[in-house]
Protein backbone atom coordinates (compact mmCIF):
# COMPACT_ATOMS: atom_id res chain seq x y z
CA UNK A 1 0.00 0.00 0.00
CA UNK A 2 1.40 3.38 -0.99
CA UNK A 3 0.12 6.95 -1.12
CA UNK A 4 1.59 8.89 -4.02
CA UNK A 5 0.84 11.58 -6.58
CA UNK A 6 -0.70 10.54 -9.89
CA UNK A 7 -1.01 12.87 -12.87
CA UNK A 8 -4.08 12.86 -15.12
CA UNK A 9 -3.04 11.95 -18.68
CA UNK A 10 -6.54 11.76 -20.17
CA UNK A 11 -10.11 11.86 -18.89
CA UNK A 12 -12.83 11.08 -21.43
CA UNK A 13 -16.53 10.21 -21.41
CA UNK A 14 -17.03 6.71 -22.86
CA UNK A 15 -20.72 6.04 -22.12
CA UNK A 16 -23.69 7.58 -20.33
CA UNK A 17 -22.36 9.24 -17.15
CA UNK A 18 -19.22 7.07 -17.44
CA UNK A 19 -15.62 8.24 -17.80
CA UNK A 20 -12.26 6.59 -18.52
CA UNK A 21 -9.30 8.26 -16.83
CA UNK A 22 -5.66 7.38 -17.47
CA UNK A 23 -3.24 8.37 -14.70
CA UNK A 24 0.56 8.27 -14.53
CA UNK A 25 2.47 7.47 -11.34
CA UNK A 26 3.94 4.71 -9.18
CA UNK A 27 1.90 1.59 -9.94
CA UNK A 28 4.30 -0.88 -8.28
CA UNK A 29 1.93 -1.66 -5.42
CA UNK A 30 -0.85 -2.78 -7.76
CA UNK A 31 -0.18 -6.51 -7.96
CA UNK A 32 -3.47 -8.26 -8.80
CA UNK A 33 -6.63 -7.70 -10.88
CA UNK A 34 -9.52 -6.71 -8.65
CA UNK A 35 -7.56 -4.33 -6.43
CA UNK A 36 -8.64 -0.70 -6.10
CA UNK A 37 -7.23 2.75 -5.49
CA UNK A 38 -8.47 5.50 -3.15
CA UNK A 39 -8.32 9.01 -4.59
CA UNK A 40 -8.13 12.21 -2.52
CA UNK A 41 -9.96 15.15 -4.06
CA UNK A 42 -9.52 18.73 -2.90
CA UNK A 43 -12.54 19.87 -0.92
CA UNK A 44 -13.72 16.38 0.05
CA UNK A 45 -13.05 14.69 3.39
CA UNK A 46 -13.48 11.07 2.27
CA UNK A 47 -11.53 9.59 -0.61
CA UNK A 48 -13.16 7.93 -3.64
CA UNK A 49 -12.47 4.17 -3.96
CA UNK A 50 -12.23 3.20 -7.65
CA UNK A 51 -11.48 -0.24 -9.12
CA UNK A 52 -8.34 -0.68 -11.19
CA UNK A 53 -9.30 -1.28 -14.82
CA UNK A 54 -5.82 -1.71 -16.26
CA UNK A 55 -2.13 -1.18 -15.47
CA UNK A 56 0.70 -0.97 -17.98
CA UNK A 57 4.05 0.32 -16.80
CA UNK A 58 3.45 3.58 -14.93
CA UNK A 59 0.01 4.07 -16.51
CA UNK A 60 -3.12 3.33 -14.47
CA UNK A 61 -6.57 3.24 -16.08
CA UNK A 62 -9.73 3.71 -14.02
CA UNK A 63 -13.36 3.90 -15.10
CA UNK A 64 -15.92 5.64 -12.95
CA UNK A 65 -19.58 6.65 -13.14
CA UNK A 66 -20.75 10.09 -12.06
CA UNK A 67 -23.02 9.44 -9.09
CA UNK A 68 -22.34 12.38 -6.75
CA UNK A 69 -20.36 15.53 -6.14
CA UNK A 70 -17.01 13.73 -5.87
CA UNK A 71 -17.23 11.86 -9.17
CA UNK A 72 -18.73 14.98 -10.78
CA UNK A 73 -15.55 16.83 -9.78
CA UNK A 74 -13.46 13.97 -11.18
CA UNK A 75 -15.26 14.23 -14.51
CA UNK A 76 -14.09 17.83 -14.85
CA UNK A 77 -10.40 16.96 -14.31
CA UNK A 78 -8.08 18.05 -17.10
CA UNK A 79 -4.75 16.74 -18.33
CA UNK A 80 -1.95 17.58 -15.90
CA UNK A 81 -4.13 17.67 -12.78
CA UNK A 82 -2.59 15.78 -9.86
CA UNK A 83 -4.40 13.46 -7.44
CA UNK A 84 -3.07 12.01 -4.19
CA UNK A 85 -3.81 8.31 -4.72
CA UNK A 86 -3.54 5.37 -2.32
CA UNK A 87 -2.68 2.25 -4.34
CA UNK A 88 -2.36 -1.49 -3.71
CA UNK A 89 -5.65 -1.76 -1.80
CA UNK A 90 -7.67 -4.96 -1.54
CA UNK A 91 -6.76 -8.57 -2.11
CA UNK A 92 -7.67 -8.96 -5.80
CA UNK A 93 -8.62 -12.09 -7.72
CA UNK A 94 -6.78 -15.41 -7.46
CA UNK A 95 -6.01 -16.50 -11.04
CA UNK A 96 -4.65 -19.91 -10.02
CA UNK A 97 -8.20 -21.28 -9.60
CA UNK A 98 -9.51 -20.25 -13.03
CA UNK A 99 -9.21 -23.50 -14.95
CA UNK A 100 -8.95 -23.36 -18.75
CA UNK A 101 -12.29 -21.70 -19.55
CA UNK A 102 -13.30 -19.23 -16.84
CA UNK A 103 -16.38 -17.02 -17.02
CA UNK A 104 -16.01 -13.31 -16.22
CA UNK A 105 -19.19 -11.40 -15.30
CA UNK A 106 -19.23 -7.64 -14.81
CA UNK A 107 -22.26 -5.48 -14.15
CA UNK A 108 -22.12 -1.71 -14.69
CA UNK A 109 -19.39 -0.30 -12.47
CA UNK A 110 -18.26 -3.90 -11.93
CA UNK A 111 -17.06 -4.20 -15.54
CA UNK A 112 -13.69 -2.37 -15.23
CA UNK A 113 -11.83 -4.89 -12.98
CA UNK A 114 -12.82 -7.65 -15.40
CA UNK A 115 -10.61 -6.11 -18.09
CA UNK A 116 -7.25 -6.48 -16.35
CA UNK A 117 -8.34 -9.90 -15.12
CA UNK A 118 -9.24 -10.95 -18.65
CA UNK A 119 -5.96 -9.66 -20.06
CA UNK A 120 -3.97 -11.57 -17.44
CA UNK A 121 -5.90 -14.81 -18.05
CA UNK A 122 -5.42 -14.56 -21.81
CA UNK A 123 -1.68 -14.03 -21.25
CA UNK A 124 -1.67 -17.31 -19.31
CA UNK A 125 -3.21 -19.14 -22.27
CA UNK A 126 -6.72 -19.36 -20.81
CA UNK A 127 -9.90 -18.89 -22.86
CA UNK A 128 -12.30 -16.69 -20.88
CA UNK A 129 -15.88 -15.87 -21.82
CA UNK A 130 -16.99 -12.39 -20.72
CA UNK A 131 -20.52 -11.24 -19.86
CA UNK A 132 -21.08 -7.49 -19.59
CA UNK A 133 -24.35 -6.36 -17.99
CA UNK A 134 -25.94 -2.92 -18.33
CA UNK A 135 -29.37 -1.34 -18.11
CA UNK A 136 -29.44 0.14 -21.61
CA UNK A 137 -27.31 0.34 -24.76
CA UNK A 138 -26.16 3.89 -24.01
CA UNK A 139 -24.47 2.63 -20.83
CA UNK A 140 -22.41 -0.06 -22.62
CA UNK A 141 -18.63 0.38 -22.65
CA UNK A 142 -15.48 -1.68 -23.33
CA UNK A 143 -17.21 -4.32 -25.48
CA UNK A 144 -14.74 -3.76 -28.31
CA UNK A 145 -11.81 -3.54 -25.89
CA UNK A 146 -12.58 -7.00 -24.52
CA UNK A 147 -13.11 -8.37 -28.04
CA UNK A 148 -9.67 -7.07 -29.02
CA UNK A 149 -8.23 -9.57 -26.51
CA UNK A 150 -9.66 -12.38 -28.64
CA UNK A 151 -12.31 -13.55 -26.18
CA UNK A 152 -16.04 -14.24 -26.55
CA UNK A 153 -18.07 -11.28 -25.27
CA UNK A 154 -21.78 -11.37 -24.44
CA UNK A 155 -23.64 -8.14 -23.65
CA UNK A 156 -26.87 -8.21 -21.65
CA UNK A 157 -29.13 -5.17 -21.26
CA UNK A 158 -32.14 -5.04 -18.98
CA UNK A 159 -34.28 -3.32 -21.64
CA UNK A 160 -33.07 -5.47 -24.55
CA UNK A 161 -31.63 -2.50 -26.47
CA UNK A 162 -28.39 -4.44 -27.07
CA UNK A 163 -27.43 -8.09 -26.87
CA UNK A 164 -29.33 -10.48 -24.61
CA UNK A 165 -32.50 -8.99 -23.15
CA UNK A 166 -32.45 -9.36 -19.38
CA UNK A 167 -29.80 -9.76 -16.73
CA UNK A 168 -26.35 -11.36 -16.69
CA UNK A 169 -27.92 -14.54 -15.28
CA UNK A 170 -30.00 -14.81 -18.47
CA UNK A 171 -26.77 -14.64 -20.48
CA UNK A 172 -25.22 -17.35 -18.29
CA UNK A 173 -27.78 -19.99 -19.31
CA UNK A 174 -26.31 -22.82 -21.35
CA UNK A 175 -22.69 -21.71 -20.92
CA UNK A 176 -20.00 -24.16 -19.89
CA UNK A 177 -17.20 -22.79 -17.71
CA UNK A 178 -14.49 -24.05 -15.37
CA UNK A 179 -14.75 -21.26 -12.78
CA UNK A 180 -16.16 -17.74 -12.56
CA UNK A 181 -15.18 -14.25 -11.43
CA UNK A 182 -17.66 -11.45 -10.94
CA UNK A 183 -18.06 -7.85 -9.78
CA UNK A 184 -21.16 -5.69 -9.57
CA UNK A 185 -24.08 -4.61 -7.38
CA UNK A 186 -25.05 -6.98 -4.58
CA UNK A 187 -28.43 -8.08 -6.07
CA UNK A 188 -26.56 -9.18 -9.19
CA UNK A 189 -23.94 -11.03 -7.16
CA UNK A 190 -26.63 -12.87 -5.18
CA UNK A 191 -28.40 -13.88 -8.40
CA UNK A 192 -25.11 -15.19 -9.83
CA UNK A 193 -24.45 -17.10 -6.61
CA UNK A 194 -27.78 -18.91 -7.03
CA UNK A 195 -27.41 -19.48 -10.78
CA UNK A 196 -23.75 -20.51 -10.94
CA UNK A 197 -22.66 -24.09 -11.57
CA UNK A 198 -19.06 -23.87 -10.35
CA UNK A 199 -16.97 -22.30 -7.64
CA UNK A 200 -16.05 -18.66 -8.07
CA UNK A 201 -14.96 -15.34 -6.63
CA UNK A 202 -17.13 -12.28 -5.95
CA UNK A 203 -15.90 -8.71 -5.69
CA UNK A 204 -18.19 -6.63 -3.49
CA UNK A 205 -18.92 -2.94 -3.86
CA UNK A 206 -19.13 -1.16 -0.49
CA UNK A 207 -19.00 2.36 0.92
CA UNK A 208 -15.63 2.86 2.60
CA UNK A 209 -14.26 5.34 5.09
CA UNK A 210 -10.51 4.72 4.99
CA UNK A 211 -10.02 1.99 2.38
CA UNK A 212 -7.35 0.05 4.31
CA UNK A 213 -9.13 -1.55 7.27
CA UNK A 214 -8.69 0.99 10.07
CA UNK A 215 -12.21 2.35 10.42
CA UNK A 216 -14.04 -1.03 10.24
CA UNK A 217 -16.88 0.70 8.38
CA UNK A 218 -17.13 -1.91 5.62
CA UNK A 219 -17.14 -5.04 7.80
CA UNK A 220 -19.34 -7.92 6.67
CA UNK A 221 -20.14 -11.35 8.07
CA UNK A 222 -18.75 -14.49 6.40
CA UNK A 223 -18.82 -18.18 7.28
CA UNK A 224 -15.31 -17.74 8.66
CA UNK A 225 -15.99 -14.65 10.77
CA UNK A 226 -16.21 -10.92 10.12
CA UNK A 227 -14.14 -9.52 7.25
CA UNK A 228 -13.39 -6.00 6.08
CA UNK A 229 -14.33 -5.54 2.43
CA UNK A 230 -11.52 -3.03 1.88
CA UNK A 231 -8.69 -5.11 3.36
CA UNK A 232 -9.80 -8.77 3.54
CA UNK A 233 -11.76 -8.27 0.30
CA UNK A 234 -13.19 -6.89 -1.86
CA UNK A 235 -12.92 -10.40 -3.32
CA UNK A 236 -14.57 -13.22 -1.38
CA UNK A 237 -14.82 -16.91 -2.28
CA UNK A 238 -18.27 -18.33 -3.05
CA UNK A 239 -17.96 -20.85 -0.23
CA UNK A 240 -17.54 -18.19 2.47
CA UNK A 241 -20.34 -15.80 1.55
CA UNK A 242 -23.32 -15.28 3.88
CA UNK A 243 -26.24 -13.42 2.29
PDB file of N, CA and C in Angstrom, residues 10 61 128 182 224:
ATOM      1  N   UNK A  10      -5.331  11.548 -19.368  1.00  0.00           N
ATOM      2  CA  UNK A  10      -6.535  11.762 -20.172  1.00  0.00           C
ATOM      3  C   UNK A  10      -7.743  11.445 -19.315  1.00  0.00           C
ATOM      4  N   UNK A  61      -5.284   2.883 -15.499  1.00  0.00           N
ATOM      5  CA  UNK A  61      -6.573   3.240 -16.080  1.00  0.00           C
ATOM      6  C   UNK A  61      -7.689   2.927 -15.088  1.00  0.00           C
ATOM      7  N   UNK A 128     -11.140 -17.193 -21.624  1.00  0.00           N
ATOM      8  CA  UNK A 128     -12.299 -16.685 -20.884  1.00  0.00           C
ATOM      9  C   UNK A 128     -13.483 -16.354 -21.799  1.00  0.00           C
ATOM     10  N   UNK A 182     -16.635 -12.441 -10.702  1.00  0.00           N
ATOM     11  CA  UNK A 182     -17.662 -11.448 -10.944  1.00  0.00           C
ATOM     12  C   UNK A 182     -17.492 -10.219 -10.064  1.00  0.00           C
ATOM     13  N   UNK A 224     -16.553 -17.604   7.902  1.00  0.00           N
ATOM     14  CA  UNK A 224     -15.308 -17.736   8.659  1.00  0.00           C
ATOM     15  C   UNK A 224     -15.051 -16.515   9.542  1.00  0.00           C
TER      16      UNK A 224
END
